[in-house]
Each structure stands twice: as C-alpha cells, then as structure tokens.
Amino acid sequence: MIKLTHIDKFFGNLHVLKDVNLQVAEGEKLVIIGPSGSGKSTTVRCMNFLEEPTSGEVYINGVQLTHKNKTEIVRNSTAMVFQQFNLYPHMTVLENLTLAPIKLQKVPKAEAVERAYKYLDIVGLREKADNYPATLSGGQQQRVAIARALCSRAKIILFDEPTSALDPETVQEVLDVMIRLASEKNITMVIVTHEMGFARQVADRVIFMDHGRIVEEGPPEHFFTNPTEERTKAFLSKILR
Amino acid sequence: MLEQILTPWRWQNLFTQWPALLQAFLTTLVASVLALILALLLGVIFGLMSTSHHRLPRAIARIYVEFFQNTPLMIQLFFVFFALPYAGISLPSFTCGVLCVGVYTGAYISEVVRAGIQSIPQGQFEAAYSQGFTYLQTMLLIILPQTVKIILPPLVNQCVNLIKNTSVLAMIAGGDLMYVANNWATNGNASYGPAYLISGVLYFLLCFPLSTWARRYEEKLKQQDIQKPAAGKEVAA
C-alpha cells in the first residue's frame, strides 16, 4: 500500500531522514513514535509528498510518487490530519467537508453534503455543520478535520501528531474517534503520536524513530513490554511513567 | 482667494458648463473602472508570481514592481503617449491613461497581494495540497479568499489613489475631470477657486463611498468568522 525505499531527506545541511525503509500493508494501523526531531513527522509527510525526499522512492499502491503525479495520486489515495487542524477558516464546517469532493472528485453537491453529514455523525458533530471553525474547540476542530479526511474516501489516512496541539481535556474525544476509525478494516492509518496508551490500543505495528532512523519496530505487545534496543528502552522509560 | 470663491458670477458661469463637467466626471469614472480592472488583474498575477517557489517568476515580478514603483507615473505616461508613437505605437490619450494608471497601480497592488498571501499560515497550503488541490486551485479557492479581509484596507487605499491618479489624463488632454476643470479655470476668466473646489468635491464623491464601503465590508467579514450558526439554517437529519 505504502512503500518507502532508501529515503534520505535534508533540510539545508540538516540530515533529517537517513535511509528510511518502510512498508505499510493495506488496512494496517501503523504508529510512529520517537522524540521530537527524530524525523517521524517528516517520514509521514514524505508519504504524500508534502516533503519530497532528497533521495529514495515513495510508492503508493505500487505507483512511484513523482513531482509530476503527486497531486493526482494524493488526491485519489491519501488524506491527512494535521497537528494544527488546518481547517479552512473562511468556510463553514460543511463547506470544509464538501469542497474537495465537489471540486476535485466532481461529486454532485447534494451527494457531497449527504456524505459530509454521514461523517459528521461519525465524529459526533452534525449540529456544528454551519459553524465556522473559529467557533469550535480544538478537539471539535480536529474531529471535523478527521471527517474532512474521511470525506475524500481515501484509503490511506495520515495523522501527524493529531492530539499534540489540544487541551488535555479534549485529547480523549479525538482519540475516541480515531479508535473507532481504527476498527475499519479497509482503512490504512499511519499515525505519528505521543499517546502511548492509544498507540498500544490501536496499532498493528509500532515504529520507533530516533535521529532520522528507524531504530526498532514490532507489534505493540513486544514493543511496550519487551523492547530490544537500548534507545527504545530509554525513550519508553521516560515517557511511560 | 476669497474673492475667487465668493464671486457669484464665477459659480454661475461654472454651473452653465455642467454638461461638460458631467461628461468629464463620467470619463474619470470609466477610466478609473477600466484601470482598476487592469490593476487588480496585474496585481493578482504578479502577486502570485512573487510568492512562487521558482526564481524566474519571482524575478520578473520584482522587476515589474521596482520599475513602476520607482519611476514617476507622469514619465511613464509621457513616454507611452509622446515617445512610443515614434516606434509606431500610437494610442489615444484615454487608452494611454487607462493603461499607464492600471499598470502603475498594479505594481502597488501586487505588493499588497504578496503580503496577503504571505500572511496565510503554511498549514493552509499543506491542507490544500494534502487534499490534492493544484497550485492554482489552492490559490483561488483557499488562499486568496482568506487574504481578502487582510488586504482590503490597503487595497482600497490603492483604488482611491488610482482614482485620483487618473487626473494625469489632464496632461495629455484626456478629457477627464481634472482636464475640463483646468480648461475652464484657465479659459480667460481665471476662476481657479470654484473650478478646483468643484472638481475636488467630485473626486471626493467617487473616493469617499469606496473607502466607507470597504471599512464596512471588512467589519462584516470579521464578524462572519465568529458567527454562530444562523437560526433555521440547520439542515434536517
């Protein structure tokens, strides 16, 4: 479904990804953890070419992403949920959800609206359809952003620290939505997060990154109870108190 | 000065000329609208170019802006009107005026547009690209609409300047408000006071509603962002 081969990424002189190799299977829920600056966000942003790798290849459903085809492949196959929500502030919730389906997938307006309400129901925000994002709490905005991602019907959803910018009391409502989403067998999720309990609950596989490399990977039970790498142990001991 | 303004016959004389004055007012109005359309078009195009990731469009936009901002409008106009005919390009004075004022103001507007685009958080571009919008769709559907509120006050300043700047048409006999007022004032009776007062008032009548409208529009847009759901707008389940 997603394949990264020998990805290197530089920001100027900063070597942020060092030979990252990774495959994500269809329907897999992959969680990427690691300290800040470890390259986990950059890795997930390479998957939809928000960052184009300096070298190495990204494949989505067997097709190599290039500068030329990225818009079309991203449009049809992936959606993203950001740390800062990034809802369009000049549009209502409903308009945020229907813009891409109407403009990009040429879905008739009535159908796009119907689809939007369906996903607003899933995230529990039907009554906020006519609100502007600025009137919603952070947690609500992020749930709208998840609904927006679902409206694209993309099979791959990328989450870049979706709860890191939230007030502590609204984190759980977003995690709950994502946990429900994770029970969908045909959606592939790649999640960068610091929420270890959540990671343990939804992940099929966990990847630990540090200094631009994948240090360790494995199923959550192995990962959280019996990591092999010293750096993983050190990180987990700091974060799981 | 006071004699000029307080002498009734000068005013009477002026008001008997009102059809010519009205005609001139309309000329200024039409010139302003046409130049404004041109300026907005150029402003958006060069504003987009100056925020490009590629060097070439950025450089072209830079040259355009620096050239037209740093030379007098009057010289640009005289060059087009008096010098270009020797290169075989002969344009009527009205066309010259619209073209020059439009291109000149476009340079200022492009800077306003650039600043507006640069004030939009990077996350907005990323959200649009992550949904698969092209560069142009991103700009037209997502970024530029968000800049409107931010750039409206400086944009209206530029529009008002543009209207006032159409008075350079007077220098090439463009038949605009300034030209006719000037003609009348200097046409033997030396009624400068009334002529410039009246034409000044007419310019004011054009510009003042515009800046007032823009101020109200800006307020409305600001309100909209924090608007609660409108009653009865809830869509049935």
Short mmCIF file of C-alpha atoms in Angstrom, two decimals:
data_model
loop_
_atom_site.label_atom_id
_atom_site.label_comp_id
_atom_site.label_asym_id
_atom_site.label_seq_id
_atom_site.Cartn_x
_atom_site.Cartn_y
_atom_site.Cartn_z
CA MET A 1 0.00 0.00 0.00
CA ILE A 2 2.72 2.44 1.05
CA LYS A 3 6.37 1.71 0.48
CA LEU A 4 9.37 3.89 1.28
CA THR A 5 12.75 2.79 -0.02
CA HIS A 6 16.07 4.33 0.99
CA ILE A 7 14.56 7.70 1.85
CA ASP A 8 17.02 10.45 2.68
CA LYS A 9 15.88 13.95 3.44
CA PHE A 10 17.92 17.07 4.03
CA PHE A 11 16.68 20.46 5.19
CA GLY A 12 19.67 22.53 4.12
CA ASN A 13 22.57 20.85 5.89
CA LEU A 14 20.32 19.09 8.36
CA HIS A 15 20.07 15.36 7.63
CA VAL A 16 16.59 14.58 8.98
CA LEU A 17 15.92 11.17 7.40
CA LYS A 18 18.68 8.61 6.96
CA ASP A 19 17.94 5.67 4.70
CA VAL A 20 14.39 5.06 5.89
CA ASN A 21 12.83 1.85 4.56
CA LEU A 22 9.26 1.07 5.40
CA GLN A 23 6.25 -0.81 4.10
CA VAL A 24 2.68 -0.38 5.24
CA ALA A 25 0.19 -3.06 4.31
CA GLU A 26 -3.39 -2.41 3.25
CA GLY A 27 -5.58 -1.88 6.31
CA GLU A 28 -2.61 -1.75 8.64
CA LYS A 29 -2.58 0.68 11.55
CA LEU A 30 1.00 1.86 11.89
CA VAL A 31 2.06 4.07 14.77
CA ILE A 32 5.31 6.02 14.63
CA ILE A 33 6.78 7.23 17.91
CA GLY A 34 10.00 8.90 18.86
CA PRO A 35 11.45 12.04 20.44
CA SER A 36 10.93 15.39 18.74
CA GLY A 37 13.32 15.95 15.87
CA SER A 38 13.57 12.22 15.23
CA GLY A 39 12.10 12.55 11.72
CA LYS A 40 8.76 10.88 12.37
CA SER A 41 6.69 13.80 11.07
CA THR A 42 8.95 14.17 8.04
CA THR A 43 8.52 10.45 7.33
CA VAL A 44 4.75 10.70 7.28
CA ARG A 45 4.89 13.93 5.26
CA CYS A 46 7.00 12.14 2.65
CA MET A 47 4.14 9.68 2.16
CA ASN A 48 2.03 12.37 0.47
CA PHE A 49 4.99 14.38 -0.80
CA LEU A 50 4.32 17.41 1.40
CA GLU A 51 8.04 16.86 1.76
CA GLU A 52 9.75 15.48 -1.30
CA PRO A 53 12.61 13.18 -0.30
CA THR A 54 16.10 14.28 -1.26
CA SER A 55 16.67 10.73 -2.48
CA GLY A 56 14.84 7.45 -2.33
CA GLU A 57 11.44 6.39 -3.57
CA VAL A 58 7.88 6.51 -2.30
CA TYR A 59 5.31 4.10 -3.72
CA ILE A 60 1.56 4.35 -3.21
CA ASN A 61 -0.29 1.25 -4.37
CA GLY A 62 2.73 0.29 -6.42
CA VAL A 63 2.98 3.63 -8.23
CA GLN A 64 6.06 5.72 -7.60
CA LEU A 65 5.26 9.24 -6.42
CA THR A 66 6.91 11.93 -8.52
CA HIS A 67 6.74 15.70 -8.53
CA LYS A 68 4.53 15.43 -11.60
CA ASN A 69 1.99 12.83 -10.47
CA LYS A 70 1.87 13.68 -6.77
CA THR A 71 -1.25 15.87 -6.96
CA GLU A 72 -3.31 13.22 -8.67
CA ILE A 73 -2.11 10.30 -6.53
CA VAL A 74 -2.50 12.24 -3.31
CA ARG A 75 -5.99 13.35 -4.42
CA ASN A 76 -7.14 9.80 -5.01
CA SER A 77 -5.33 7.80 -2.37
CA THR A 78 -4.38 9.75 0.73
CA ALA A 79 -5.77 12.19 3.23
CA MET A 80 -4.04 13.92 6.11
CA VAL A 81 -4.90 15.13 9.58
CA PHE A 82 -2.57 17.80 10.94
CA GLN A 83 -1.41 18.83 14.37
CA GLN A 84 -2.88 22.32 13.84
CA PHE A 85 -6.12 21.01 12.25
CA ASN A 86 -5.72 23.37 9.27
CA LEU A 87 -9.43 23.74 8.62
CA TYR A 88 -10.23 26.48 6.12
CA PRO A 89 -11.29 29.37 8.38
CA HIS A 90 -13.31 31.22 5.73
CA MET A 91 -15.64 28.26 5.21
CA THR A 92 -18.24 26.60 7.39
CA VAL A 93 -17.69 23.06 8.65
CA LEU A 94 -19.95 21.75 5.89
CA GLU A 95 -18.06 23.72 3.22
CA ASN A 96 -14.76 22.42 4.58
CA LEU A 97 -16.05 18.90 4.14
CA THR A 98 -17.61 19.27 0.70
CA LEU A 99 -15.01 21.45 -1.04
CA ALA A 100 -12.64 18.71 -2.17
CA PRO A 101 -15.32 16.14 -3.10
CA ILE A 102 -17.18 18.73 -5.20
CA LYS A 103 -14.18 20.43 -6.81
CA LEU A 104 -11.79 17.51 -7.15
CA GLN A 105 -13.87 14.35 -7.35
CA LYS A 106 -16.77 16.02 -9.16
CA VAL A 107 -19.27 14.59 -6.70
CA PRO A 108 -22.71 16.26 -7.13
CA LYS A 109 -23.32 18.80 -4.38
CA ALA A 110 -26.29 17.00 -2.81
CA GLU A 111 -24.31 13.79 -2.59
CA ALA A 112 -21.27 15.55 -1.15
CA VAL A 113 -23.47 17.16 1.52
CA GLU A 114 -25.02 13.81 2.35
CA ARG A 115 -21.55 12.28 2.61
CA ALA A 116 -20.41 15.16 4.84
CA TYR A 117 -23.30 14.62 7.27
CA LYS A 118 -22.57 10.92 7.38
CA TYR A 119 -19.02 11.56 8.54
CA LEU A 120 -20.07 14.40 10.83
CA ASP A 121 -22.31 11.82 12.51
CA ILE A 122 -19.33 9.51 12.91
CA VAL A 123 -17.32 12.22 14.66
CA GLY A 124 -20.44 13.40 16.52
CA LEU A 125 -20.60 16.95 15.19
CA ARG A 126 -23.66 17.04 12.92
CA GLU A 127 -25.05 20.06 14.76
CA LYS A 128 -21.90 22.08 14.01
CA ALA A 129 -22.26 21.85 10.22
CA ASP A 130 -23.00 25.54 9.75
CA ASN A 131 -20.42 26.80 12.22
CA TYR A 132 -17.18 28.42 11.26
CA PRO A 133 -14.09 26.61 12.61
CA ALA A 134 -13.17 29.52 14.88
CA THR A 135 -16.29 28.87 16.97
CA LEU A 136 -15.26 25.27 17.73
CA SER A 137 -12.95 23.94 20.42
CA GLY A 138 -9.65 22.39 19.38
CA GLY A 139 -10.98 18.89 19.87
CA GLN A 140 -14.04 19.66 17.78
CA GLN A 141 -11.91 21.19 15.05
CA GLN A 142 -9.73 18.12 14.93
CA ARG A 143 -12.79 15.86 14.72
CA VAL A 144 -14.02 17.99 11.80
CA ALA A 145 -10.58 17.61 10.22
CA ILE A 146 -10.89 13.83 10.58
CA ALA A 147 -14.34 13.98 8.98
CA ARG A 148 -12.84 16.05 6.16
CA ALA A 149 -10.20 13.38 5.63
CA LEU A 150 -12.89 10.69 5.55
CA CYS A 151 -14.97 12.66 3.02
CA SER A 152 -12.23 12.14 0.46
CA ARG A 153 -12.87 8.36 0.71
CA ALA A 154 -9.10 7.94 0.65
CA LYS A 155 -7.94 4.52 1.76
CA ILE A 156 -4.83 5.90 3.42
CA ILE A 157 -5.14 8.44 6.22
CA LEU A 158 -2.01 10.05 7.60
CA PHE A 159 -2.10 11.56 11.09
CA ASP A 160 0.68 13.97 12.03
CA GLU A 161 0.52 14.36 15.83
CA PRO A 162 -3.26 14.86 15.80
CA THR A 163 -3.58 15.48 19.54
CA SER A 164 -0.38 17.39 20.29
CA ALA A 165 -1.95 20.85 19.96
CA LEU A 166 -5.04 20.01 22.02
CA ASP A 167 -6.01 20.94 25.55
CA PRO A 168 -5.64 17.88 27.77
CA GLU A 169 -9.40 17.58 28.33
CA THR A 170 -10.17 17.39 24.61
CA VAL A 171 -7.50 14.84 23.69
CA GLN A 172 -9.66 11.86 24.55
CA GLU A 173 -12.59 12.83 22.30
CA VAL A 174 -10.24 12.88 19.32
CA LEU A 175 -8.58 9.62 20.32
CA ASP A 176 -12.01 8.01 20.69
CA VAL A 177 -12.88 8.96 17.12
CA MET A 178 -9.59 7.54 15.90
CA ILE A 179 -10.05 4.33 17.86
CA ARG A 180 -13.45 3.87 16.23
CA LEU A 181 -11.90 4.59 12.87
CA ALA A 182 -9.19 2.01 13.50
CA SER A 183 -11.82 -0.72 13.61
CA GLU A 184 -12.44 -0.11 9.89
CA LYS A 185 -10.54 -2.94 8.24
CA ASN A 186 -10.04 -1.32 4.86
CA ILE A 187 -8.56 1.99 6.00
CA THR A 188 -4.80 2.21 6.30
CA MET A 189 -3.71 4.56 9.07
CA VAL A 190 -0.25 5.93 9.70
CA ILE A 191 -0.20 7.81 12.99
CA VAL A 192 2.55 9.91 14.50
CA THR A 193 1.71 10.33 18.16
CA HIS A 194 2.96 10.70 21.70
CA GLU A 195 -0.12 8.98 23.16
CA MET A 196 1.35 5.65 24.19
CA GLY A 197 -1.83 4.16 25.63
CA PHE A 198 -3.63 4.92 22.41
CA ALA A 199 -0.74 3.56 20.34
CA ARG A 200 -0.86 0.32 22.26
CA GLN A 201 -4.59 0.06 21.76
CA VAL A 202 -4.87 0.68 18.01
CA ALA A 203 -1.50 -0.19 16.49
CA ASP A 204 -0.85 -3.32 14.48
CA ARG A 205 2.76 -2.31 14.45
CA VAL A 206 4.83 0.36 16.17
CA ILE A 207 7.93 2.04 14.81
CA PHE A 208 10.39 3.89 16.99
CA MET A 209 12.49 6.54 15.28
CA ASP A 210 15.46 8.46 16.55
CA HIS A 211 17.87 10.83 14.76
CA GLY A 212 16.28 10.18 11.38
CA ARG A 213 16.47 6.39 11.53
CA ILE A 214 14.05 3.61 12.29
CA VAL A 215 15.55 2.14 15.45
CA GLU A 216 13.07 -0.56 16.23
CA GLU A 217 9.75 -1.89 15.03
CA GLY A 218 7.35 -4.56 16.10
CA PRO A 219 3.86 -5.37 17.36
CA PRO A 220 2.76 -3.21 20.31
CA GLU A 221 2.88 -6.01 22.90
CA HIS A 222 6.54 -6.71 22.10
CA PHE A 223 7.29 -3.08 21.74
CA PHE A 224 5.93 -1.76 25.00
CA THR A 225 6.75 -4.72 27.21
CA ASN A 226 9.96 -6.06 25.83
CA PRO A 227 11.88 -3.69 23.53
CA THR A 228 15.29 -4.90 22.43
CA GLU A 229 17.08 -1.64 21.62
CA GLU A 230 18.61 0.42 24.40
CA ARG A 231 17.42 3.71 22.87
CA THR A 232 13.86 2.42 22.74
CA LYS A 233 14.04 1.38 26.38
CA ALA A 234 15.43 4.76 27.36
CA PHE A 235 12.70 6.60 25.46
CA LEU A 236 9.91 4.44 26.83
CA SER A 237 11.15 4.68 30.39
CA LYS A 238 10.99 8.45 30.08
CA ILE A 239 7.55 8.54 28.53
CA LEU A 240 5.79 5.66 30.37
CA ARG A 241 5.94 6.67 33.99
CA MET B 1 -8.57 83.67 -2.75
CA LEU B 2 -11.77 84.72 -1.01
CA GLU B 3 -12.72 86.92 -3.93
CA GLN B 4 -12.42 83.89 -6.17
CA ILE B 5 -14.72 81.74 -4.09
CA LEU B 6 -17.23 84.39 -3.09
CA THR B 7 -17.92 85.84 -6.51
CA PRO B 8 -21.33 84.55 -7.65
CA TRP B 9 -20.79 85.03 -11.39
CA ARG B 10 -17.86 82.68 -11.39
CA TRP B 11 -20.07 79.96 -9.93
CA GLN B 12 -22.91 80.76 -12.32
CA ASN B 13 -20.53 80.55 -15.19
CA LEU B 14 -19.27 77.21 -13.92
CA PHE B 15 -22.72 75.73 -13.50
CA THR B 16 -23.77 76.70 -17.00
CA GLN B 17 -20.96 74.35 -18.04
CA TRP B 18 -22.35 71.41 -16.11
CA PRO B 19 -22.91 69.08 -19.11
CA ALA B 20 -19.20 69.29 -19.91
CA LEU B 21 -18.39 68.76 -16.25
CA LEU B 22 -20.68 65.74 -16.06
CA GLN B 23 -19.10 64.33 -19.20
CA ALA B 24 -15.67 64.78 -17.65
CA PHE B 25 -16.82 63.16 -14.43
CA LEU B 26 -18.02 60.13 -16.40
CA THR B 27 -14.73 59.96 -18.29
CA THR B 28 -12.86 59.88 -14.99
CA LEU B 29 -15.24 57.23 -13.68
CA VAL B 30 -14.87 54.98 -16.72
CA ALA B 31 -11.10 55.46 -16.82
CA SER B 32 -10.94 54.54 -13.13
CA VAL B 33 -13.04 51.39 -13.52
CA LEU B 34 -11.07 50.17 -16.53
CA ALA B 35 -7.71 50.97 -14.93
CA LEU B 36 -8.83 49.29 -11.72
CA ILE B 37 -9.76 46.08 -13.52
CA LEU B 38 -6.36 46.08 -15.21
CA ALA B 39 -4.57 46.89 -11.95
CA LEU B 40 -6.35 44.13 -10.00
CA LEU B 41 -5.63 41.61 -12.72
CA LEU B 42 -1.95 42.53 -12.86
CA GLY B 43 -1.80 42.81 -9.08
CA VAL B 44 -3.07 39.27 -8.54
CA ILE B 45 -0.93 37.76 -11.32
CA PHE B 46 2.29 39.45 -10.20
CA GLY B 47 1.38 38.98 -6.54
CA LEU B 48 1.12 35.22 -7.14
CA MET B 49 4.36 35.27 -9.12
CA SER B 50 6.21 36.98 -6.31
CA THR B 51 5.25 34.19 -3.88
CA SER B 52 6.31 31.44 -6.28
CA HIS B 53 8.83 28.80 -5.29
CA HIS B 54 10.57 29.30 -8.62
CA ARG B 55 13.12 32.02 -9.10
CA LEU B 56 12.14 33.22 -12.58
CA PRO B 57 8.55 34.35 -11.89
CA ARG B 58 9.74 35.93 -8.64
CA ALA B 59 12.43 37.87 -10.51
CA ILE B 60 10.01 39.04 -13.21
CA ALA B 61 7.54 40.23 -10.58
CA ARG B 62 10.31 42.02 -8.70
CA ILE B 63 11.44 43.88 -11.81
CA TYR B 64 7.87 44.90 -12.61
CA VAL B 65 7.23 46.21 -9.11
CA GLU B 66 10.53 48.03 -8.70
CA PHE B 67 10.35 49.62 -12.14
CA PHE B 68 6.85 51.03 -11.81
CA GLN B 69 7.11 51.98 -8.15
CA ASN B 70 10.34 53.86 -8.58
CA THR B 71 9.63 55.98 -11.65
CA PRO B 72 7.03 58.76 -11.77
CA LEU B 73 3.68 57.88 -13.27
CA MET B 74 3.87 61.09 -15.26
CA ILE B 75 7.06 60.00 -17.02
CA GLN B 76 5.60 56.58 -17.79
CA LEU B 77 2.56 58.29 -19.26
CA PHE B 78 4.54 60.81 -21.30
CA PHE B 79 6.78 58.05 -22.58
CA VAL B 80 3.84 56.00 -23.79
CA PHE B 81 1.94 58.97 -25.20
CA PHE B 82 4.75 61.03 -26.74
CA ALA B 83 7.66 58.62 -27.29
CA LEU B 84 6.01 55.38 -28.38
CA PRO B 85 4.40 56.96 -31.48
CA TYR B 86 7.96 57.26 -32.86
CA ALA B 87 8.17 53.47 -32.55
CA GLY B 88 4.95 53.20 -34.50
CA ILE B 89 2.74 52.65 -31.44
CA SER B 90 0.18 55.42 -31.31
CA LEU B 91 -2.54 55.18 -28.70
CA PRO B 92 -5.42 57.57 -28.00
CA SER B 93 -4.91 59.63 -24.85
CA PHE B 94 -7.72 57.90 -22.95
CA THR B 95 -6.26 54.44 -23.67
CA CYS B 96 -2.82 55.68 -22.69
CA GLY B 97 -4.13 56.98 -19.38
CA VAL B 98 -6.01 53.78 -18.51
CA LEU B 99 -3.05 51.62 -19.47
CA CYS B 100 -0.48 53.65 -17.55
CA VAL B 101 -2.52 54.18 -14.41
CA GLY B 102 -3.56 50.50 -14.45
CA VAL B 103 -0.05 49.15 -14.87
CA TYR B 104 1.33 51.62 -12.33
CA THR B 105 -1.25 50.77 -9.65
CA GLY B 106 -0.92 47.06 -10.49
CA ALA B 107 2.63 47.20 -9.17
CA TYR B 108 1.42 48.50 -5.80
CA ILE B 109 -1.48 46.05 -5.68
CA SER B 110 0.82 43.13 -6.41
CA GLU B 111 2.80 44.05 -3.30
CA VAL B 112 -0.42 44.13 -1.30
CA VAL B 113 -1.44 40.72 -2.67
CA ARG B 114 2.02 39.29 -1.95
CA ALA B 115 1.88 40.46 1.66
CA GLY B 116 -1.62 39.00 1.96
CA ILE B 117 -0.58 35.59 0.66
CA GLN B 118 2.48 35.53 2.91
CA SER B 119 0.31 36.22 5.94
CA ILE B 120 -1.64 32.95 5.45
CA PRO B 121 -0.26 30.13 7.63
CA GLN B 122 1.71 27.43 5.81
CA GLY B 123 -0.73 24.85 7.16
CA GLN B 124 -3.45 26.16 4.85
CA PHE B 125 -1.32 25.40 1.80
CA GLU B 126 -0.44 22.00 3.21
CA ALA B 127 -4.06 21.11 3.92
CA ALA B 128 -4.98 22.05 0.35
CA TYR B 129 -2.08 20.12 -1.20
CA SER B 130 -2.81 17.11 1.02
CA GLN B 131 -6.33 17.05 -0.42
CA GLY B 132 -4.95 17.09 -3.94
CA PHE B 133 -5.68 20.66 -4.96
CA THR B 134 -3.40 22.05 -7.66
CA TYR B 135 -1.44 25.24 -7.08
CA LEU B 136 -3.99 27.37 -8.92
CA GLN B 137 -6.99 25.78 -7.17
CA THR B 138 -5.26 26.24 -3.83
CA MET B 139 -4.73 29.92 -4.52
CA LEU B 140 -8.16 30.68 -5.96
CA LEU B 141 -10.32 28.57 -3.62
CA ILE B 142 -8.42 28.60 -0.36
CA ILE B 143 -5.64 31.17 -0.08
CA LEU B 144 -6.81 34.29 -1.94
CA PRO B 145 -10.32 34.31 -0.35
CA GLN B 146 -8.62 34.31 3.05
CA THR B 147 -6.40 37.22 2.11
CA VAL B 148 -9.34 39.47 1.14
CA LYS B 149 -10.06 40.52 4.70
CA ILE B 150 -6.41 41.24 5.38
CA ILE B 151 -5.62 43.14 2.20
CA LEU B 152 -8.87 45.05 1.80
CA PRO B 153 -7.84 48.24 3.63
CA PRO B 154 -4.53 48.66 1.74
CA LEU B 155 -6.25 47.57 -1.45
CA VAL B 156 -8.87 50.27 -1.14
CA ASN B 157 -6.13 52.79 -0.45
CA GLN B 158 -4.66 51.81 -3.77
CA CYS B 159 -8.06 52.07 -5.51
CA VAL B 160 -8.57 55.54 -4.12
CA ASN B 161 -5.06 56.51 -5.22
CA LEU B 162 -5.84 55.11 -8.64
CA ILE B 163 -8.94 57.25 -9.00
CA LYS B 164 -7.03 60.35 -8.00
CA ASN B 165 -4.13 59.39 -10.27
CA THR B 166 -6.39 59.28 -13.32
CA SER B 167 -6.05 63.09 -13.13
CA VAL B 168 -2.75 62.66 -15.00
CA LEU B 169 -5.01 62.28 -18.03
CA ALA B 170 -5.30 66.07 -17.92
CA MET B 171 -1.67 66.29 -19.00
CA ILE B 172 -2.38 64.54 -22.29
CA ALA B 173 -5.78 66.14 -22.94
CA GLY B 174 -7.64 63.06 -21.79
CA GLY B 175 -10.96 64.87 -21.30
CA ASP B 176 -11.19 63.80 -17.66
CA LEU B 177 -12.46 65.80 -14.70
CA MET B 178 -9.14 67.45 -13.97
CA TYR B 179 -8.65 68.40 -17.62
CA VAL B 180 -12.06 70.02 -18.01
CA ALA B 181 -11.86 71.82 -14.67
CA ASN B 182 -8.44 73.09 -15.59
CA ASN B 183 -9.61 74.23 -19.01
CA TRP B 184 -12.50 76.08 -17.58
CA ALA B 185 -10.44 77.73 -14.88
CA THR B 186 -7.79 78.97 -17.26
CA ASN B 187 -10.11 79.88 -20.08
CA GLY B 188 -9.84 83.62 -19.77
CA ASN B 189 -11.90 84.09 -16.61
CA ALA B 190 -9.29 82.87 -14.09
CA SER B 191 -11.89 81.16 -11.87
CA TYR B 192 -9.44 78.76 -10.27
CA GLY B 193 -11.17 78.62 -6.89
CA PRO B 194 -14.59 77.37 -7.99
CA ALA B 195 -13.15 75.05 -10.66
CA TYR B 196 -10.79 73.21 -8.36
CA LEU B 197 -13.26 73.22 -5.48
CA ILE B 198 -15.96 71.61 -7.58
CA SER B 199 -13.67 69.05 -9.21
CA GLY B 200 -12.22 68.26 -5.78
CA VAL B 201 -15.70 67.62 -4.45
CA LEU B 202 -16.44 65.36 -7.39
CA TYR B 203 -13.27 63.30 -6.77
CA PHE B 204 -14.28 63.09 -3.13
CA LEU B 205 -17.71 61.79 -4.13
CA LEU B 206 -16.02 58.97 -6.01
CA CYS B 207 -13.49 58.03 -3.37
CA PHE B 208 -15.31 58.51 -0.08
CA PRO B 209 -18.11 55.93 -0.65
CA LEU B 210 -15.48 53.42 -1.71
CA SER B 211 -13.40 53.70 1.43
CA THR B 212 -16.55 53.72 3.56
CA TRP B 213 -17.86 50.59 1.87
CA ALA B 214 -14.54 48.83 2.32
CA ARG B 215 -14.45 49.64 6.01
CA ARG B 216 -17.94 48.20 6.49
CA TYR B 217 -17.16 45.14 4.41
CA GLU B 218 -14.10 44.44 6.48
CA GLU B 219 -16.18 44.65 9.66
CA LYS B 220 -18.74 42.27 8.20
CA LEU B 221 -16.12 39.71 7.25
CA LYS B 222 -14.58 39.89 10.70
CA GLN B 223 -17.99 39.25 12.21
CA GLN B 224 -18.57 36.30 9.91
CA ASP B 225 -15.61 34.37 11.25
CA ILE B 226 -17.05 34.30 14.73
CA GLN B 227 -20.65 33.90 13.60
CA LYS B 228 -22.86 31.47 15.49
CA PRO B 229 -24.97 29.11 13.37
CA ALA B 230 -27.80 31.07 11.81
CA ALA B 231 -31.25 30.22 13.13
CA GLY B 232 -33.22 27.93 10.83
CA LYS B 233 -30.11 27.13 8.83
CA GLU B 234 -29.79 23.70 10.43
CA VAL B 235 -30.28 21.07 7.79
CA ALA B 236 -32.79 18.39 8.71
CA ALA B 237 -31.41 14.97 9.53
#
